[in-house]
Short mmCIF file of the C-alpha atoms (twelve columns), coordinates in Angstrom:
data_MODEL
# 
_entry.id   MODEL 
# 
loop_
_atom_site.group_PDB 
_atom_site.id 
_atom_site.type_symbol 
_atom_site.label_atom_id 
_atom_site.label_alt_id 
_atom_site.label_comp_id 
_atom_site.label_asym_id 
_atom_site.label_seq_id 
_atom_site.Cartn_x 
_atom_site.Cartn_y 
_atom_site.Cartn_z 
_atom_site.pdbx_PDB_model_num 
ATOM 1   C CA . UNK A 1   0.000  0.000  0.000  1 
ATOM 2   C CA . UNK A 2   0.959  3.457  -1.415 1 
ATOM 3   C CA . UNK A 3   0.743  6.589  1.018  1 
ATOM 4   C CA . UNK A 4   0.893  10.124 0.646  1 
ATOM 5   C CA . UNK A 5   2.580  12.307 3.246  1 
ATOM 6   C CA . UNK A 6   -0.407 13.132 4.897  1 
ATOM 7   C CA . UNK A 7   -1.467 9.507  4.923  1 
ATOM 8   C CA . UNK A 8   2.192  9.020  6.485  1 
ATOM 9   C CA . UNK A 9   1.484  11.908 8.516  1 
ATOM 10  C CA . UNK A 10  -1.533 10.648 9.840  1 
ATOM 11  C CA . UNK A 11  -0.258 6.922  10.199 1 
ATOM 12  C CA . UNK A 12  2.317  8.059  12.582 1 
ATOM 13  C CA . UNK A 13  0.497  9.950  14.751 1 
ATOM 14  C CA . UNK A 14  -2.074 7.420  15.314 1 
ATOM 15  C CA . UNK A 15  0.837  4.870  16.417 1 
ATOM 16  C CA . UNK A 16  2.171  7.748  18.539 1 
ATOM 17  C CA . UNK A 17  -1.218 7.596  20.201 1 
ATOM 18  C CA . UNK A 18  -0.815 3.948  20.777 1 
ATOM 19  C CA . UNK A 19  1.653  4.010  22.439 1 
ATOM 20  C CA . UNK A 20  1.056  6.725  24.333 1 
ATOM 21  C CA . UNK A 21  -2.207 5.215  25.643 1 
ATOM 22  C CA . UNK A 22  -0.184 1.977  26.200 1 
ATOM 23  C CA . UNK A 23  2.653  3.362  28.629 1 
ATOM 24  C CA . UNK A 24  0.203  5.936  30.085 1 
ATOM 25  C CA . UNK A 25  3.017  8.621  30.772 1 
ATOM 26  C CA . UNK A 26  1.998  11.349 33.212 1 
ATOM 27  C CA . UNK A 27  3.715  14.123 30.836 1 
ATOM 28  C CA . UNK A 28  4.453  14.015 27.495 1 
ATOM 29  C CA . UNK A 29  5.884  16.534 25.237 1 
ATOM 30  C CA . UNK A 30  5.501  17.416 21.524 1 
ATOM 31  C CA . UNK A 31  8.371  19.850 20.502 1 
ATOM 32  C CA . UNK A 32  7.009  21.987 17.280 1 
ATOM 33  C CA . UNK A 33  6.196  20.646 13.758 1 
ATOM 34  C CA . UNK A 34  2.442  19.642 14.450 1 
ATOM 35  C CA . UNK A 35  1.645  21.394 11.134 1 
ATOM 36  C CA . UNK A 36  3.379  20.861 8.215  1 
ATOM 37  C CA . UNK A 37  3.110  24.470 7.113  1 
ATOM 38  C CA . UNK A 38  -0.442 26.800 7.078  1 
ATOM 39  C CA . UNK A 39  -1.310 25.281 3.655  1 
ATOM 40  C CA . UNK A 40  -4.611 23.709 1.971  1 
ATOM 41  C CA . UNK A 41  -3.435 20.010 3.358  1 
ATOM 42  C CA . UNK A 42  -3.085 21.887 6.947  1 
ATOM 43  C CA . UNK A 43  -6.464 22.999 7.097  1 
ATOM 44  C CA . UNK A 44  -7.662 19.933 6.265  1 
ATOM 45  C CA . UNK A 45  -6.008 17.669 9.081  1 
ATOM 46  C CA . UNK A 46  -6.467 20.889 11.568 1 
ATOM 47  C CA . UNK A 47  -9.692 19.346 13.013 1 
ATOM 48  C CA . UNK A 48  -8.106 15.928 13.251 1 
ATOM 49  C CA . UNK A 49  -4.966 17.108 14.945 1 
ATOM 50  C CA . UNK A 50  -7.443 18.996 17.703 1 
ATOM 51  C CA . UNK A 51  -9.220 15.805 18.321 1 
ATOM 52  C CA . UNK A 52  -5.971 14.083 18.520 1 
ATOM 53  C CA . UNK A 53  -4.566 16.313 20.855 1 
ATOM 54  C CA . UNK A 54  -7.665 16.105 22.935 1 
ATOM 55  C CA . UNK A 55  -7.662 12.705 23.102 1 
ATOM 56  C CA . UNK A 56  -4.209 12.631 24.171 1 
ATOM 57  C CA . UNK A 57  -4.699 15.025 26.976 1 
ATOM 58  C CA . UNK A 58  -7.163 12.798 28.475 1 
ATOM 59  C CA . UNK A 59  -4.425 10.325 29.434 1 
ATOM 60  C CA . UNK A 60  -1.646 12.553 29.509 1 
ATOM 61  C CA . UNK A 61  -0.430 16.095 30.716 1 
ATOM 62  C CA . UNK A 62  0.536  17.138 27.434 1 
ATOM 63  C CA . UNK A 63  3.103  20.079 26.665 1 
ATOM 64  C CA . UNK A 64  3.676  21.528 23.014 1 
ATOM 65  C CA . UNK A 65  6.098  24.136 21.299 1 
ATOM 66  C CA . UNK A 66  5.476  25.364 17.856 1 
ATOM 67  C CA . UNK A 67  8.183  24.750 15.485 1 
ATOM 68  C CA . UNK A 68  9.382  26.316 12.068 1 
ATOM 69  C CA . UNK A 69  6.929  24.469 9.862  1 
ATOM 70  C CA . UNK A 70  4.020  26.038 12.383 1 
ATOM 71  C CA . UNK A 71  4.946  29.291 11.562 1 
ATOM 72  C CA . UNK A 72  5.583  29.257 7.388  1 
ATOM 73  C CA . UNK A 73  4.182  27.888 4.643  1 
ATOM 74  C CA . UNK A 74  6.069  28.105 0.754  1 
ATOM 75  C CA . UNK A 75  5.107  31.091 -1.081 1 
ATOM 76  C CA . UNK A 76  3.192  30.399 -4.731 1 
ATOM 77  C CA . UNK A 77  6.155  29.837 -6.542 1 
ATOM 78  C CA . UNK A 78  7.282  27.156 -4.027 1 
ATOM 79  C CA . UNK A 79  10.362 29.131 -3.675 1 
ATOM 80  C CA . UNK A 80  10.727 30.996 -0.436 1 
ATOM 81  C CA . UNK A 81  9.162  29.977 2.673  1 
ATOM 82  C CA . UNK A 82  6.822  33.286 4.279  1 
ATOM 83  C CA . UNK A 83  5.243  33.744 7.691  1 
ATOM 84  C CA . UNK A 84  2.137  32.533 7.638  1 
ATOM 85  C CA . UNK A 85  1.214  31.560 11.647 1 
ATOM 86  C CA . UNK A 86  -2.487 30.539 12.376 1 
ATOM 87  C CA . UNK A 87  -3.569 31.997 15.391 1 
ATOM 88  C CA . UNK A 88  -6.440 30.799 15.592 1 
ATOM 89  C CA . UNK A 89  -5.715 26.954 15.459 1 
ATOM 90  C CA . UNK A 90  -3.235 27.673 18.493 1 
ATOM 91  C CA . UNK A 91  -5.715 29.321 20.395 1 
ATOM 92  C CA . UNK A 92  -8.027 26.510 19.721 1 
ATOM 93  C CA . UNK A 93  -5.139 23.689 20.952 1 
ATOM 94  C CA . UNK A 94  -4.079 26.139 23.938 1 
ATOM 95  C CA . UNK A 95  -8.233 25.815 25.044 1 
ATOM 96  C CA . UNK A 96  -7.892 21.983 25.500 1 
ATOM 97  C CA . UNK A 97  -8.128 21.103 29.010 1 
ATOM 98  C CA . UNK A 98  -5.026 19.342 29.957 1 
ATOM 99  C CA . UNK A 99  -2.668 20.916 27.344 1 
ATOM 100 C CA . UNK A 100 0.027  23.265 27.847 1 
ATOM 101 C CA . UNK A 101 1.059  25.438 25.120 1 
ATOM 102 C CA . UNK A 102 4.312  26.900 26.129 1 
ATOM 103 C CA . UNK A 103 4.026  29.973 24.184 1 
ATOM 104 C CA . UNK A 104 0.552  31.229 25.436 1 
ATOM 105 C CA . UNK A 105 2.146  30.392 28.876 1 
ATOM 106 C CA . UNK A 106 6.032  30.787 29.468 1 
ATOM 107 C CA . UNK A 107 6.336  27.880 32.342 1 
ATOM 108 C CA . UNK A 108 4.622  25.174 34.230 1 
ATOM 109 C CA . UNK A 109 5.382  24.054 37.505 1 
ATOM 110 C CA . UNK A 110 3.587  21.316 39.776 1 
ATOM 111 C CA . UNK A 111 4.704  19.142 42.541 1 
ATOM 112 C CA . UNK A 112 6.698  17.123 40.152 1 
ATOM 113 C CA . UNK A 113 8.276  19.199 37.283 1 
ATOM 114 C CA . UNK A 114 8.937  22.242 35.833 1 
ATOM 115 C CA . UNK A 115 8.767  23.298 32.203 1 
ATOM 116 C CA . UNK A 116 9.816  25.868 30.271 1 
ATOM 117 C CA . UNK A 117 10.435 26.797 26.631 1 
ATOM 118 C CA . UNK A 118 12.383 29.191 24.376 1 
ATOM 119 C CA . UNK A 119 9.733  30.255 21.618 1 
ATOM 120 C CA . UNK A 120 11.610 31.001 18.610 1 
ATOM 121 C CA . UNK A 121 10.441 33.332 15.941 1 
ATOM 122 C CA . UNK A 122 10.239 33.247 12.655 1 
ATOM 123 C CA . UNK A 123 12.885 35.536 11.446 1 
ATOM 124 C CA . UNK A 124 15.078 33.090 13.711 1 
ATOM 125 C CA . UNK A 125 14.886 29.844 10.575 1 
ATOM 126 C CA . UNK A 126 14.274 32.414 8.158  1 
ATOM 127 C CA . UNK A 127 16.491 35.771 7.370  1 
ATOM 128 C CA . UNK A 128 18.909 37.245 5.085  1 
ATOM 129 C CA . UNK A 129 22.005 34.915 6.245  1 
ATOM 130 C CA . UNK A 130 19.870 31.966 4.702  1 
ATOM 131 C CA . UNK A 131 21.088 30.311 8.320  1 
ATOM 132 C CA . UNK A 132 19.655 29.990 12.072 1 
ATOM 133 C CA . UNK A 133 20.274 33.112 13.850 1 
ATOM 134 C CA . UNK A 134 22.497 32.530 17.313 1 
ATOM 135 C CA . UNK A 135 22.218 36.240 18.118 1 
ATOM 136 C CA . UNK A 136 18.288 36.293 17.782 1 
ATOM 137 C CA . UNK A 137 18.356 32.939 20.243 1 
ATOM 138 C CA . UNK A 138 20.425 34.993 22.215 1 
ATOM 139 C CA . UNK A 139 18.386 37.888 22.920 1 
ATOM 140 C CA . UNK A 140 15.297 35.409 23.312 1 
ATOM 141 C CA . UNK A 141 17.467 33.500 26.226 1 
ATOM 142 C CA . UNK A 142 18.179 37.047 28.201 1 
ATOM 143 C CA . UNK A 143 14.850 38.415 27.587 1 
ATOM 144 C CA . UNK A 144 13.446 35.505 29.188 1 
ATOM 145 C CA . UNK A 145 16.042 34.452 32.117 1 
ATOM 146 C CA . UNK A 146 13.361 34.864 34.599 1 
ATOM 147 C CA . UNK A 147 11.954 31.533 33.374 1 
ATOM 148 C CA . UNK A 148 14.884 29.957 32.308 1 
ATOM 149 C CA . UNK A 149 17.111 30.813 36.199 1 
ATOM 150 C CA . UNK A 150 16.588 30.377 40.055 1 
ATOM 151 C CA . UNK A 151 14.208 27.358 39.301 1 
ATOM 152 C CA . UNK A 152 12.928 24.875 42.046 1 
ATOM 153 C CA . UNK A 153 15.697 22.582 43.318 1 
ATOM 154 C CA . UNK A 154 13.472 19.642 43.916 1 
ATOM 155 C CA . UNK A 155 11.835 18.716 40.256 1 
ATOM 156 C CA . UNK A 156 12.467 17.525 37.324 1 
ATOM 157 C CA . UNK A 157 13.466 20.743 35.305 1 
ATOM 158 C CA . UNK A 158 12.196 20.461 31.318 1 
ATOM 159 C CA . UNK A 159 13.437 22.578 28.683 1 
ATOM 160 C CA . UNK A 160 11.688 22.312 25.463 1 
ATOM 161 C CA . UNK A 161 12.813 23.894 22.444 1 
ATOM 162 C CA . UNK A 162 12.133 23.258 18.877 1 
ATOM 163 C CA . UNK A 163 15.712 24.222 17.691 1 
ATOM 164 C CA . UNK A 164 18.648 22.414 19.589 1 
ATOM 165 C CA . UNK A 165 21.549 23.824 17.172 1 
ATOM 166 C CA . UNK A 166 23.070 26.551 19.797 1 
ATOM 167 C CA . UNK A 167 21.435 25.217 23.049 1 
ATOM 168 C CA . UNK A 168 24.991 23.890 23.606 1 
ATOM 169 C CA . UNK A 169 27.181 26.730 23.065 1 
ATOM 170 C CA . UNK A 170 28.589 28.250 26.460 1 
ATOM 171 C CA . UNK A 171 26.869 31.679 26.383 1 
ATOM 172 C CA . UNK A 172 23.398 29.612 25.879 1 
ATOM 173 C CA . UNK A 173 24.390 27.306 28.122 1 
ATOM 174 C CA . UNK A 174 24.951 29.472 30.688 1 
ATOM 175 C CA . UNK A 175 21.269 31.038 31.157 1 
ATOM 176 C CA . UNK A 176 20.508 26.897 30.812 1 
ATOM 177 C CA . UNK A 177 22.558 25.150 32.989 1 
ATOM 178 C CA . UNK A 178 19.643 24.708 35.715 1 
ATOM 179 C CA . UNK A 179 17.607 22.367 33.407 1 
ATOM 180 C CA . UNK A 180 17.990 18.790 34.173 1 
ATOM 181 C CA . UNK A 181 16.400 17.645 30.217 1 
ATOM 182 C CA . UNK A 182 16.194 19.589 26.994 1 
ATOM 183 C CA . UNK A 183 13.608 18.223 24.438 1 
ATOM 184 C CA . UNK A 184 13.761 19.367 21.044 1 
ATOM 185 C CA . UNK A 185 12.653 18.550 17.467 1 
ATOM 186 C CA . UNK A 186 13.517 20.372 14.090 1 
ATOM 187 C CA . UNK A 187 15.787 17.822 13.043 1 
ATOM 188 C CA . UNK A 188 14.048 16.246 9.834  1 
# 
């Protein structure tokens, strides 16, 4: 049998269900790349992905950071990639009881854990230099060392964020070194 990549798509997120609903974790953590870009095959799966994620977050506290491909879509030429971020469908996701979206809310804490996240922006995948932009990380680590320093000594400290490729450069590192786990994605 012959799939298309939103068959795939869709194939591998209902195993990933699976076997989430087998191990029952009490957290689990999607890092960015739900959408494959805000195009017509996006809208499509949009209302499947909400169910999804709904019926995830019945089992499961369930955390999730937007990645590149959530934020861009190709432009008509299939040339460039442009911002093009759907509000709306976040919004929607971010309303599900039992889900954190890291974005809407910079941290979670419980009597177990602490998560936080480093959001990046567009203009961080995509900008003149054609490359991922450490200074832009940079200034999105200080800006947000409130939730990234002086955490709780006695959880599990997460760090989730979509781009690993500087997280382990010293001056990163630095505003970091409190987490006990980074999570990431991006890496195709």
């Amino acid at each position: 049998m012959k799939m298309n990549n939103q068959e795939k798509a869709l194939f591998v997120l209902e195993k990933l269900k699976e076997m989430l609903l087998l191990s029952n974790p009490t957290y689990s953590f999607y890092t960015g790349d739900l959408l494959n870009s805000n195009d017509v095959s996006k809208l499509i799966i949009a209302d499947y992905l909400l169910r999804w994620v709904e019926e995830i977050a019945q089992y499961t506290r369930l955390f999730i950071i937007k990645g590149n491909h959530d934020l861009m879509s190709r432009n008509q030429n299939n040339t460039l990639w442009q911002y093009d971020f759907d509000s709306s469908f976040w919004d929607e996701l971010s309303s599900i009881d039992n889900v954190c979206y890291l974005p809407k809310e910079p941290s979670y804490e419980d009597n177990h854990i602490y998560v936080s996240s480093i959001d990046l922006p567009f203009e961080y995948y995509e900008n003149p230099t054609g490359k991922e932009d450490f200074n832009l990380l940079l200034r999105n680590v200080e800006m947000n060392k409130q939730f990234l320093s002086d955490l709780p000594n006695d959880k599990l400290k997460v760090l989730l964020c979509h781009s690993a490729k500087f997280l382990t450069n010293p001056e990163i590192l630095s505003y970091l070194k409190e987490f006990d786990v980074f999570l990431s994605g991006h890496f195709h």
